[in-house]
Coordinates of C-alpha atoms in Angstrom, one line a residue:
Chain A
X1 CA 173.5 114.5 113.5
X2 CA 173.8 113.5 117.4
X3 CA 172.7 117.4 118.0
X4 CA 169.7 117.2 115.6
X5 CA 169.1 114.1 117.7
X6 CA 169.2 115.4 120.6
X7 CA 167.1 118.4 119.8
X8 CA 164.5 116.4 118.7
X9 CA 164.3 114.3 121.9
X10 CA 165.0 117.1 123.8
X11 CA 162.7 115.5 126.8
X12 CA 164.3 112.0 126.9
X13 CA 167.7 114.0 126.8
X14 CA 168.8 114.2 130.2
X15 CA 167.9 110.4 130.7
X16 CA 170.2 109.4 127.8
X17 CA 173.4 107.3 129.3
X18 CA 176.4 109.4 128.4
X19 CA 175.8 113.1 127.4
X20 CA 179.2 114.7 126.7
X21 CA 179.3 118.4 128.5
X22 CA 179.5 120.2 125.1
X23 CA 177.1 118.7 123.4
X24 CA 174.7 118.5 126.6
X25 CA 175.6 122.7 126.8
X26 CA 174.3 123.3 123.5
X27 CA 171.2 121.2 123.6
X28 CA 170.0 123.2 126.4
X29 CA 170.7 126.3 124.7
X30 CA 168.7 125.5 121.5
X31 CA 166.1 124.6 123.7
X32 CA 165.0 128.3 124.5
X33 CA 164.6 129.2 120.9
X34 CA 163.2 125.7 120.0
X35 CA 159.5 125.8 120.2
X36 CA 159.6 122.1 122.1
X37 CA 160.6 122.4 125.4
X38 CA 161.9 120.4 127.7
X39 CA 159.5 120.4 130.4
X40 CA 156.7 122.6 129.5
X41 CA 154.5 120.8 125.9
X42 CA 154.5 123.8 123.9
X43 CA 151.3 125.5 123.9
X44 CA 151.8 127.0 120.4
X45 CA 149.6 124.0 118.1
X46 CA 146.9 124.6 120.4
X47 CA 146.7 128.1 120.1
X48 CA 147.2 128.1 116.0
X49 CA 144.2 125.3 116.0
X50 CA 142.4 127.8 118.3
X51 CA 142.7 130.7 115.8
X52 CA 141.5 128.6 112.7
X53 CA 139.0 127.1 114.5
X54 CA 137.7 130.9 115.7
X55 CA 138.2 131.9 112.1
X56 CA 136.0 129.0 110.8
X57 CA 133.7 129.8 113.2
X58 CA 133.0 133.5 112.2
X59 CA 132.6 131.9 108.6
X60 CA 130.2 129.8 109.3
X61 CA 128.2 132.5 111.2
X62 CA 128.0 134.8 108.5
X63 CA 127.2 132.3 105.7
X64 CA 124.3 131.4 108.2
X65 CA 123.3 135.3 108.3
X66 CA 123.6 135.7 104.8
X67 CA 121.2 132.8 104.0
X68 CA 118.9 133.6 106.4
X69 CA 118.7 136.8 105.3
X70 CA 118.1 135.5 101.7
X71 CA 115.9 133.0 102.8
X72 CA 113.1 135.5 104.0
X73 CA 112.9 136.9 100.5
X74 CA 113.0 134.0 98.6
X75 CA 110.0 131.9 100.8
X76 CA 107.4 134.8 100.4
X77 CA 108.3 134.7 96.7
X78 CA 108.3 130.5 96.7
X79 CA 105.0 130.9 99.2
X80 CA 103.2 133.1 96.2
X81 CA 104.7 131.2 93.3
X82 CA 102.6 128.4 94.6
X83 CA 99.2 129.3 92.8
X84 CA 101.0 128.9 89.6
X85 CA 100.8 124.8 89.8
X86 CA 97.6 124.8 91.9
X87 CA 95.4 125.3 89.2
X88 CA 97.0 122.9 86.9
X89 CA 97.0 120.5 89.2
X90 CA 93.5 120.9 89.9
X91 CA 92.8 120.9 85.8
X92 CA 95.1 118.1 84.7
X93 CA 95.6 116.3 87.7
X94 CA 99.4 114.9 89.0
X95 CA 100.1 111.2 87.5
X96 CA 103.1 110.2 88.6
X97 CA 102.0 106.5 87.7
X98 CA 101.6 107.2 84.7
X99 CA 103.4 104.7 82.3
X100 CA 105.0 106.5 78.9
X101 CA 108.0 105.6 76.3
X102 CA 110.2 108.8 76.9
X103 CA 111.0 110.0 80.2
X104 CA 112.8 113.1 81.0
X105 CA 113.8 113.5 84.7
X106 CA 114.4 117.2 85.5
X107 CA 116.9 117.3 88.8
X108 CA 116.8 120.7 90.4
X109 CA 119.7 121.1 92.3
X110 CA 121.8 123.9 93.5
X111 CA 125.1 125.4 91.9
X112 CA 127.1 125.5 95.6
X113 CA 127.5 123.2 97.9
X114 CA 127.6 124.0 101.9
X115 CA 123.4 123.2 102.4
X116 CA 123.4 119.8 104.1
X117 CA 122.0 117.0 102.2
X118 CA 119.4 118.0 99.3
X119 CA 121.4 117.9 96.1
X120 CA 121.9 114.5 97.5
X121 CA 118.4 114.0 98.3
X122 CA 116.8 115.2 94.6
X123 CA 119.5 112.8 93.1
X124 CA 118.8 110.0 95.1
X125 CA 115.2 110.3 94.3
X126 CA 115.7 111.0 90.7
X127 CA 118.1 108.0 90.3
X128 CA 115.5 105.8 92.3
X129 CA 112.6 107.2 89.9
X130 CA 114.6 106.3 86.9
X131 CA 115.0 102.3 88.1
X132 CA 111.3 103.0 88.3
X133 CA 110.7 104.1 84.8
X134 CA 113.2 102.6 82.9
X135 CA 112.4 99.3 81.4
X136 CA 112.9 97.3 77.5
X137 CA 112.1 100.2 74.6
X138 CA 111.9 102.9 77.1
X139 CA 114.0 105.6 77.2
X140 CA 114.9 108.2 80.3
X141 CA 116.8 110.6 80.1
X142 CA 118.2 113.3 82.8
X143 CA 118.0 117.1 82.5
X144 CA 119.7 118.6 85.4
X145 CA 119.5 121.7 86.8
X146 CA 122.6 122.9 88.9
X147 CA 125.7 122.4 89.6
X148 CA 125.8 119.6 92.3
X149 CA 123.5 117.4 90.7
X150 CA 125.4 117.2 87.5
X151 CA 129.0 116.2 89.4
X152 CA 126.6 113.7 91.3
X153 CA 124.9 111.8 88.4
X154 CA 128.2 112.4 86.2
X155 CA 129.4 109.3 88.1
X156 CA 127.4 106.6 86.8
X157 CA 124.7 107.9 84.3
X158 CA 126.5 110.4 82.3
X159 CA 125.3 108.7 79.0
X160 CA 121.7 109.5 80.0
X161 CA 122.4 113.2 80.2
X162 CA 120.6 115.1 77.9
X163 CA 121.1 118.6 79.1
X164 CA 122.3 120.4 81.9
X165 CA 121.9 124.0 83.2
X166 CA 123.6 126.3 85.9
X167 CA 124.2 129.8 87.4
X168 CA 120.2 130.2 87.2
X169 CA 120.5 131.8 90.6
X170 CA 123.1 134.9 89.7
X171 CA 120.0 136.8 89.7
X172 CA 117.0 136.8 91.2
X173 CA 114.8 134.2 90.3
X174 CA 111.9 135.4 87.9
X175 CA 109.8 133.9 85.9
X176 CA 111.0 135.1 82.3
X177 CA 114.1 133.2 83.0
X178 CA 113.0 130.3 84.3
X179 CA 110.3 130.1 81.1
X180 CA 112.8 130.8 79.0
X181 CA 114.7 127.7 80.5
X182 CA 111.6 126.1 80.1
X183 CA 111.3 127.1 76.5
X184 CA 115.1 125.5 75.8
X185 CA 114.0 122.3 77.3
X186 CA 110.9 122.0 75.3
X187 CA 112.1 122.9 72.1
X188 CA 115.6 120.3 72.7
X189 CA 114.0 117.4 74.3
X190 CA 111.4 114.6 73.3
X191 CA 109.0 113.1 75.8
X192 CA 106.2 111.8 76.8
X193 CA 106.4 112.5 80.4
X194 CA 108.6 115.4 82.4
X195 CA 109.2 114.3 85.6
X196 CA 110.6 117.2 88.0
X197 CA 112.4 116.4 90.8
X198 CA 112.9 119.0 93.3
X199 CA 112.9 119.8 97.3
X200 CA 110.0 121.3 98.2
X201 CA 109.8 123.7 101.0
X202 CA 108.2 123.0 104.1
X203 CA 109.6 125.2 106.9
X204 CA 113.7 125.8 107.4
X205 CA 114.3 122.5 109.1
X206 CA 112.7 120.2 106.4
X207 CA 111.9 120.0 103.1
X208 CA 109.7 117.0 101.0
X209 CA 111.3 115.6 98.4
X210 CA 108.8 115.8 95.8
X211 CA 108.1 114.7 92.1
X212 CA 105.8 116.4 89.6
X213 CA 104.6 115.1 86.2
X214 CA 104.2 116.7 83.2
X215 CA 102.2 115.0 80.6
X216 CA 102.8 115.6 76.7
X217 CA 99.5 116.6 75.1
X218 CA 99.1 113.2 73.3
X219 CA 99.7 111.5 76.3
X220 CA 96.9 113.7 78.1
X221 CA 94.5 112.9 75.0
X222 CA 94.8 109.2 75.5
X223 CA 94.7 109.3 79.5
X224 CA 91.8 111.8 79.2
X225 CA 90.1 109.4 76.6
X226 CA 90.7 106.9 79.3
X227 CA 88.7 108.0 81.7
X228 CA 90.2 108.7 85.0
X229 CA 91.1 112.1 86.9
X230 CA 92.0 113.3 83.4
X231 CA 88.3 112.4 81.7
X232 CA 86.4 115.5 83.3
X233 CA 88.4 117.6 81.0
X234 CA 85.7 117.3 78.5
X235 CA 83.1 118.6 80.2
X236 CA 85.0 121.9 80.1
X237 CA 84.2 124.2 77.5
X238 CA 86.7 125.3 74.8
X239 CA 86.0 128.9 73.7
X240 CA 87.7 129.9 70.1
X241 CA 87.8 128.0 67.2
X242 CA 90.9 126.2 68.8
X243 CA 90.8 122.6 69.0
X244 CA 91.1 120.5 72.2
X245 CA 95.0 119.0 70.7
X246 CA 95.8 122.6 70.3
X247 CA 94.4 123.9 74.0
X248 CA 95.7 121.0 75.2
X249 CA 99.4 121.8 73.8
X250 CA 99.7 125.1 74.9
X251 CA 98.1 124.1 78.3
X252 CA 101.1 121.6 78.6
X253 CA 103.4 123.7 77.5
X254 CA 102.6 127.1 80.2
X255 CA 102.1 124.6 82.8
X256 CA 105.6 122.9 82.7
X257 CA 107.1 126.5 82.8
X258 CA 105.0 127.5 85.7
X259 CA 105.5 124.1 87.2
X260 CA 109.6 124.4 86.8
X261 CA 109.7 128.3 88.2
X262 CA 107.4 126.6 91.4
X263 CA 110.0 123.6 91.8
X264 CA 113.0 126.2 91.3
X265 CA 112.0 128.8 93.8
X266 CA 110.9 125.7 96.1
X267 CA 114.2 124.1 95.6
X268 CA 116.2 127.3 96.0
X269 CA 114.0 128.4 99.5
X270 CA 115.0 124.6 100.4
X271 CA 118.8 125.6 99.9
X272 CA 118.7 128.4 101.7
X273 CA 116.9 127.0 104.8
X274 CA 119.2 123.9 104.3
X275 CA 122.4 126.1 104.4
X276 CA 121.0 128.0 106.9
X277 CA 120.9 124.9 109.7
X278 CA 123.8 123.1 108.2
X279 CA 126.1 126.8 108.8
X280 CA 123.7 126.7 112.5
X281 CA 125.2 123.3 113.5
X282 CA 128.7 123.9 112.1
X283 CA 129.1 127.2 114.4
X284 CA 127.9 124.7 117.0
X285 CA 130.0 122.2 116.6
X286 CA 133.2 125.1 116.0
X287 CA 131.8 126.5 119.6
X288 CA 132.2 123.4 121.1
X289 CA 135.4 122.9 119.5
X290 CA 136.5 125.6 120.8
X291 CA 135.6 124.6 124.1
X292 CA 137.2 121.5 124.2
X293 CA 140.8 123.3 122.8
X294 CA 140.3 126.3 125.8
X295 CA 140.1 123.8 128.0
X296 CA 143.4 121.7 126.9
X297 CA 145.1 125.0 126.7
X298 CA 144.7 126.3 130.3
X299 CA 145.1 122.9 131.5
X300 CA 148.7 122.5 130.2
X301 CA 149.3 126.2 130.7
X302 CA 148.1 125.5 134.3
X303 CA 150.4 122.3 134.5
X304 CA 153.6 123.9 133.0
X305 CA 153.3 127.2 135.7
X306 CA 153.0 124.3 138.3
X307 CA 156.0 122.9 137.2
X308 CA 158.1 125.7 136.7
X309 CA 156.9 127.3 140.4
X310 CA 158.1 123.6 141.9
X311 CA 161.3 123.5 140.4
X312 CA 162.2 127.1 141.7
X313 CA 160.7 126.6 145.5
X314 CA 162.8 123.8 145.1
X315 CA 165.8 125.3 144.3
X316 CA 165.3 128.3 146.4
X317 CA 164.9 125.5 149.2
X318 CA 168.1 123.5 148.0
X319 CA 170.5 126.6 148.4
X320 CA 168.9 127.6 151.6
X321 CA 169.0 124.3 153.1
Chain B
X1 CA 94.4 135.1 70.6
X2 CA 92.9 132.5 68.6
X3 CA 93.6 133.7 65.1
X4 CA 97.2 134.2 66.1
X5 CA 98.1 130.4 67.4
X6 CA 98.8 128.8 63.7
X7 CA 101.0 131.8 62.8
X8 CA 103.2 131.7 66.0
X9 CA 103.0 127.9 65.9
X10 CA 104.4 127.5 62.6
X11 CA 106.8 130.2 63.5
X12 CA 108.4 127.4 65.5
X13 CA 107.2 128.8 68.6
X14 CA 106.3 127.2 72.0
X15 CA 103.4 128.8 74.1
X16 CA 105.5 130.1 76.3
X17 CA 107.8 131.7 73.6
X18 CA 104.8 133.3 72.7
X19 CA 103.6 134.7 75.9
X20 CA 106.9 135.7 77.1
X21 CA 107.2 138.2 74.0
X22 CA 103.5 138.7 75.2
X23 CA 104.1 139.9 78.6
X24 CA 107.3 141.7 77.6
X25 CA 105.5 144.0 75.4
X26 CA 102.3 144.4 78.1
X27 CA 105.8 145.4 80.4
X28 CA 107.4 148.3 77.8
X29 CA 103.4 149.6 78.0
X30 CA 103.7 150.2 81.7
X31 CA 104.6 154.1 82.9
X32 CA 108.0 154.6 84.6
X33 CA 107.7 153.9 88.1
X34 CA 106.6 150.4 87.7
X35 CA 107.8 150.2 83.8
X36 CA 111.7 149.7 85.4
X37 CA 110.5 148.0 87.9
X38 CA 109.0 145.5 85.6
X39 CA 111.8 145.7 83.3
X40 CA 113.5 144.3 86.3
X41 CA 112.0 141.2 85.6
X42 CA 113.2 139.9 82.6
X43 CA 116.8 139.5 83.6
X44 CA 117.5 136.0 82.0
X45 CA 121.0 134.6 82.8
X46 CA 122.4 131.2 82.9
X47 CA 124.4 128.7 80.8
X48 CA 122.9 125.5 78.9
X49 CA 124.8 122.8 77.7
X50 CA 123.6 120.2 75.8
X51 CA 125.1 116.1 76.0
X52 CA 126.0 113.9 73.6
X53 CA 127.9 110.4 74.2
X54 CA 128.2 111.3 78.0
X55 CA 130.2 114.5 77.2
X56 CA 129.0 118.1 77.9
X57 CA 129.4 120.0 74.6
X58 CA 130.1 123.7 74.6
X59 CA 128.3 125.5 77.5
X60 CA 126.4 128.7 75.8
X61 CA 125.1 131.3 77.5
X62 CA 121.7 132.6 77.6
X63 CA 121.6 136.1 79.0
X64 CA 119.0 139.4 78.8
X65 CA 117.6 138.0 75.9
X66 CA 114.2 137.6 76.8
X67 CA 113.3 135.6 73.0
X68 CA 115.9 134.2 70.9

């Protein structure tokens, strides 16, 4: 006991009032092995930190090359997957205000984590556009792309969850899939109005936040019949022997998949530049860590060889004087 | 085009059904330099699962299976 003690307070031990000879003797010999010395603070914390801090570093740095190097292919693919919505949107027009019965928020978020803060973004924004749209006799429901989102809005609307999709990104995005995807969600979900909520890329620093609207075809009958953006749509002429309910399905129907592989390949060029910064800082903040650590080292390494060169001059000088 | 839309339609199909099996027959036309390259494009893979009473039912996976 009293040499566990004294091991452990291995500094305080020669002030302590009555050491015994013996037990004193052996306290000094554990001490060589021991790594807490009794003058010097052992250096050997510091250097483990050190390692695992270097380690983490070197992570981080090739995550951020990896993404980067992702990144470039994925933004010319985002970049030319924007003329897909431009012409809808230029056709049927964007009404977020619109004001429907059944709302479907799509979330597009990402399956892994490690991209700073835009599955938390798209969430926030979705739960925010649901206060918006909910209301007596309507119903919203969430469809939720990705991973993160779904442990997000798990927590506290799990009830509203309709549907929820992941590992779209194990290869490539292409369009087939995502229509596919697009198909599933039409075919399994009623509404009146698909809201998609996604991260839209701007450049690798930021991305917008942004929501698109889908309209069901009734609901772009009676806002065309309206009058509005959505009333020019009769002065376009129907060739076929179609019918404007049917044009008007189909037209919904491609533009929510072209729409959803846009806001995907947006949102996935938006993870990539995200991760890219947030693995930029974090080998920052690991270099400055390291920094800091380096300098603590040599310091105490530094104060310990001062110590150690006193107390021999000083016992060199005590025998010769 | 237009004397096909009531057949597909009460087939139970969605537009984009449609032009998927559409496009991956214009894709099996190509020659082969750009038909595999094409081809390339139809990888589908990833896992829905639908909710009921906040639970996730069973997750089923939807892979290279360009129509059901």
């Amino acid at each position: 006991m009293a040499m566990a003690a004294l091991r452990r307070e291995g500094r305080r031990f020669l002030l302590s009032p009555n050491p015994s000879p013996v037990l004193a003797r052996s306290a000094i010999c554990s001490e060589e092995s021991s790594p807490i010395g009794v003058r010097g603070i052992s250096t050997q914390i510091v250097r483990n930190r050190m390692k695992s801090v270097k380690n983490i570093q070197k992570i981080t740095k090739a995550m951020k090359m990896v993404a980067a190097s992702k990144l470039r292919a994925v933004q010319v693919r985002t970049e030319n997957s924007r003329g897909f919505w431009q012409p809808f949107t230029a056709l049927l027009g964007d009404v977020p205000s619109v004001d429907v019965k059944k709302n479907v928020i799509v979330t597009i978020s990402s399956d892994k984590g490690l991209c700073g803060g835009i599955n938390s973004t798209s969430v926030k924004i979705s739960k925010s556009l649901f206060k918006v749209t909910a209301g007596p006799e309507k119903a919203v429901k969430y469809v939720i792309l990705g991973e993160k989102g779904k442990v997000q809005l798990m927590r506290d609307s799990k009830n509203r969850i309709e549907m929820t999709i992941s590992e779209l990104q194990k290869n490539p995005l292409n369009y087939t899939q995502v229509s596919v995807l697009a198909d599933d969600i039409l075919k399994n979900v009623e509404y009146d109005a698909l809201r998609i909520v996604f991260n839209k890329f701007q450049s690798v620093v930021s991305f917008l936040p942004t929501i698109s609207t889908i309209l069901s075809p009734e609901i772009v009958e009676r806002e065309s019949e309206a009058g509005g953006k959505l009333g020019d749509l009769d002065s376009y002429e129907i060739e076929g022997g179609e019918t404007k309910a049917e044009i008007l399905q189909n037209l919904a129907e491609f533009q929510f998949s072209c729409v959803l592989f846009n806001a995907v390949l947006e949102n996935a060029c938006s993870e990539l530049g995200a991760r890219m910064s947030a693995m930029d800082s974090s080998s920052r903040n690991a270099g400055e860590m390291l920094d800091r650590l380096t300098l603590t080292y040599n310091r105490t390494r530094q104060a310990s060889i001062t110590t150690e060169l006193i107390e021999i001059i000083s016992g060199a000088s005590a025998l010769t004087g | 085009m237009s004397s096909a839309v009531p057949f597909w339609r009460a087939a139970g199909m969605t537009y984009i059904g449609y032009s998927n099996m559409v496009a991956s027959a214009v894709r099996k036309c190509l020659k082969e330099p750009y038909r595999s390259e094409a081809l390339g494009r139809e990888k589908v893979h990833f896992t829905i699962s639908k909710w009921s009473d906040g639970k996730p039912e069973k997750p089923t996976l939807r892979t290279d299976s360009a129509e059901e």
